Structures are given as structure tokens and as C-alpha cells.
Amino acid sequence: MAHHRGSHGAHPSTAVLTRGFDPRLSVGSARPAVFRSSTYVFASPEAAERAFDLVSGRVQPEPGEVPDLIYSRFNHPNAEILEDQIIPLEEGAEWSIAFNSGMAAIMTTLLAILRPGDAVVYTVPLYGGTQNLIHELLEPLGMVCRPVVAGHSAEIDEAIRSTPNLKAVFIETPANPTMVMTDIKRAALTAAQLDPKPVVMVDNTFLGPAFQHPFPLGADLVLYSATKYLGGFSDLLAGVVLGFSPELNRAIRGRRGLFGNILQPDECWILDGRLPTVSLRMNRQSKNAQRIAESLVHRPEIRKVFYPTLFDDPEQIRIRLSQCDYPGAMIALDLHGGKPAAFEFLRQIRLAHNAVSLGGMETLVCHPASTTHSGCSAKEKEIAGITEGLVRISVGVEDWRDLLRDFEQALEHVAVAAAPSAE
Ligand SMILES: *Cc1c(COP(=O)(O)O)cnc(C)c1O
């Protein structure tokens, strides 16, 4: 089934609405139908044979040939529609593959690229699930996984040059929760000097697809937890991988068919409907966050506000200006008074909710040291800048003045709780 319409060259906000869905294939419906069938009827036994030859990779499609659908573990119309419509949001992408979570996308991609004995260099801190995937699955399988500290460009270059059998470079930028940035272009240039060239993959969940575009910087693959900004409403789990190399597309898609971790039709349909507003939502969230972060910076209860427009390291400022359009909607506050202060802050917030995850319409606040990063060793927390007083905020689309007032009143409680009590 071909869902393409000729709108290549349009801007992302146009193309996301005009590419990849043909209403004629959904009885004229302006929005796609949901195709919940698990299996598809063949036009002929010859068509079935051809479809299996294509999906197994035994033969390559003729130019313009669109493989017939077979069975929904391999592919289904709502995945095709979603995958076509998401492509224009990521400049330089030629294809995308939808998964039933961000972790499924990351795992499937790494297992499509790495064999036992192969190496991957990865930035730390890393999303906790990805870190566990490395320690609990990849390393026991015999893959060599080498951490490098996010933002340390020279150290990253050195690791890329000196790691034998290097097949992948995994970059998560900005790093969670302190927003430390890694120079994608520099790492990609260093990787490009190797033969064979390792696959440079970027987890773009925090600033993409609106504010950070890894392909023009030299990345080979872009990965998302679509559970976050792409989904945008904290009501579904999904993941996406985008790329341009036909070989990587085949390899990752083949693994997805094997594992069965394709995103289900209903979730594809929901996520597809969220794509046209991702840039609107992220813009509002980023503006809110910037106003809040810059208003809180001199509060006496706060040791440091971590936010891209408040960076003080010249190298971090340079990376931000060269690779991000806007600062995004994640803030971390390091409170004087450690864990008691952070917990008091969480108890006192009234509009924001105490929850992990991010990217939704509603503002969420968490204490990384005891939740998202509780699996990290003391050393890992130190490298990541995760102190006991740190709270992470995912700013939503509420009015920023109400959120600021909420955080200020919570900080006043923190100050009172910390004051020495009169004897
Ligand atoms: C949430 C997240 C993931 C994992 O995604 P799931 O959809 O929860 O599986 C991976 N990377 C980053 C940066 C995330 O924030």
C-alpha cells in the first residue's frame, strides 16, 4: 500500500499534515482509519510468495514496488502511515521504524548492529533503562561497552579512535537531568575517519524533533522515546528510529519482525494524531521553562539552576548555540539542604505533580537521586551531577506565571523547614 503524496520539499509543519496518508485508502476519511487486523488477505498465491520473498530479504523490491502486507508483526497500515508522516519532522531522514516503547527502539537497534565482540562507545549519564540494557544484556552477550563522560569532546574522540571493533557510538544529548550537551558533529566527524565507520546514533528524546537535528550534524540514526514529547500527553508508550541508510533500515526492521515489538495499530493512530502539534507544544513548553528557570536563578534556596540558557561553561555554551534551536523544557534545581529540602519541595508543589517521565502537557517534578537514577553508583551520580538536593522539572503548557508562583511558594516552605527552630 502506498501512502505517499507528492509534497516533498514542503516545510516540516506542512509535510507532517500532507505526506504519508492517502484518504482514498481509508474510504475518504480525512483522518486515517484504524486497521486492527492481525493478518492480510493475499490477491493470489503468487502475491503471497512474493510478499514472503520480500519480507525475508531473499529478493529486493523492484523500483517503485511496494510490498504487500502479510501479518501485523511485520507491518500494518497504521505503522506505515505513522512512519511516513514522522519522516518530515526529522531533517535528513529517509525512513522511520515504530516500536512499542523507546527501550524497544534502542534495544532492537543495538541488537541489529552489534555482534558479540563488537564495541559501542556511549555517553554517560545515560537514560537508566539504556544503562541497564548495556549492563544486563549487551555486556553478558559479549559486547564491549565503553562509557565516556557527556560533553568531554576530547575524551569522546579518544575513545572513538582507540576502541577496537567499534561498531556504534551512542550519544544521548542533552544528558538527563543536568542538560550537559555532547557535540554531535565532532563525534560524527571523528567516527567518519574510521574504516569501517561506526554507526553514530543519537537519542534525541529531550530536544527533538523540534529543536535539535542530528542528521545534518552527521548522525546515522536518530532514536526517540515517543512516550515523551512526540506523544505529548503522558498516555501512551512508543519509540521511533529514523535513518537514511537502506541497509540499516532492513537490519532494524528485520529484528523488529523477529522480536514482535512493533507499535500496535491503535497506538500508531494516536501517536500519528499528535505529530502536527509536537512543534507547537515544545515551543510553548520551552518558552515556559526558560521564563521559569531564569526567574528562579537567584532564589536563595537554590544552589544552582541547570538549564541551557544558564550554562556558564564556554564549551557548553558553544555546543548549545551550534546544535540547538531552543533550550527545551527540562530544568533541574539543586537545592541547598539536600534530600530533606528536595522532598519538602516535592511535598509542597500544588499545580505540578510528583512523577517521573517528561514531555507531557502537565508539569512533572521528580527527585532523580531516589527515583530515575537510584540505580546509579555514587561515582556515577557524581559524574552525572546528581546530588541529593536535585529536583528535575518537565515543564508543561500551563501558564508559566502560575507554575512560577507554585515553585516559589514551595521554595518558601523549604526555607522555613530549613531554618533553625527557635528554642
Ligand atoms: C524515556 C526515555 C527512554 C525510554 O523510553 P520508553 O518509551 O520509556 O521505553 C529512552 N531515552 C530517553 C532519553 C528517555 O527519556
CSV table of N, CA and C and ligand atoms in Angstrom, one decimal, residues 101-103 106 127 130 172 203 205-206 225 227-228 237-238 358, ligand 1:
chain,number,residue,atom,x,y,z
A,101,SER,N,7.9,0.9,22.5
A,101,SER,CA,8.5,1.8,23.5
A,101,SER,C,9.8,2.3,23.0
A,102,GLY,N,10.3,3.3,23.7
A,102,GLY,CA,11.6,3.9,23.4
A,102,GLY,C,12.7,2.8,23.7
A,103,MET,N,12.5,2.0,24.8
A,103,MET,CA,13.5,1.0,25.1
A,103,MET,C,13.5,-0.1,24.0
A,106,ILE,N,15.6,1.3,21.1
A,106,ILE,CA,17.0,1.3,21.4
A,106,ILE,C,17.6,-0.1,21.4
A,127,TYR,N,20.1,7.5,29.9
A,127,TYR,CA,18.8,7.1,30.4
A,127,TYR,C,19.0,5.8,31.2
A,130,THR,N,18.5,2.5,29.3
A,130,THR,CA,19.6,2.2,28.4
A,130,THR,C,20.8,1.7,29.1
A,172,GLU,N,23.6,10.4,23.9
A,172,GLU,CA,22.4,11.0,24.5
A,172,GLU,C,22.6,12.4,24.8
A,203,ASP,N,20.2,9.6,20.8
A,203,ASP,CA,18.9,9.6,21.5
A,203,ASP,C,18.5,11.1,21.6
A,205,THR,N,15.5,12.4,22.4
A,205,THR,CA,14.2,12.5,23.1
A,205,THR,C,14.1,13.9,23.7
A,206,PHE,N,15.1,14.5,24.3
A,206,PHE,CA,15.0,15.7,25.1
A,206,PHE,C,14.7,16.9,24.2
A,225,SER,N,12.3,8.1,22.5
A,225,SER,CA,11.2,7.6,23.3
A,225,SER,C,10.0,8.5,22.9
A,227,THR,N,7.2,8.2,23.8
A,227,THR,CA,6.4,8.4,25.0
A,227,THR,C,6.4,9.8,25.5
A,228,LYS,N,7.5,10.5,25.2
A,228,LYS,CA,7.7,11.8,25.8
A,228,LYS,C,7.1,12.9,24.9
A,237,LEU,N,2.9,4.6,25.4
A,237,LEU,CA,4.3,4.3,25.3
A,237,LEU,C,4.6,4.0,23.8
A,238,ALA,N,5.7,4.6,23.3
A,238,ALA,CA,6.1,4.3,21.9
A,238,ALA,C,7.6,4.7,21.7
A,358,LEU,N,8.4,12.7,31.2
A,358,LEU,CA,8.6,14.1,30.8
A,358,LEU,C,7.9,14.3,29.5
B,1,LIG,C1,12.0,7.7,28.5
B,1,LIG,C2,13.3,7.6,27.8
B,1,LIG,C3,13.8,6.5,27.1
B,1,LIG,C4,13.0,5.2,27.2
B,1,LIG,O1,11.7,5.3,26.5
B,1,LIG,P1,10.4,4.4,26.9
B,1,LIG,O2,9.4,4.9,26.0
B,1,LIG,O3,10.1,4.7,28.4
B,1,LIG,O4,10.8,3.0,26.7
B,1,LIG,C5,15.0,6.5,26.4
B,1,LIG,N1,15.7,7.6,26.4
B,1,LIG,C6,15.3,8.7,27.0
B,1,LIG,C7,16.2,9.9,26.9
B,1,LIG,C8,14.1,8.8,27.7
B,1,LIG,O5,13.8,9.9,28.3
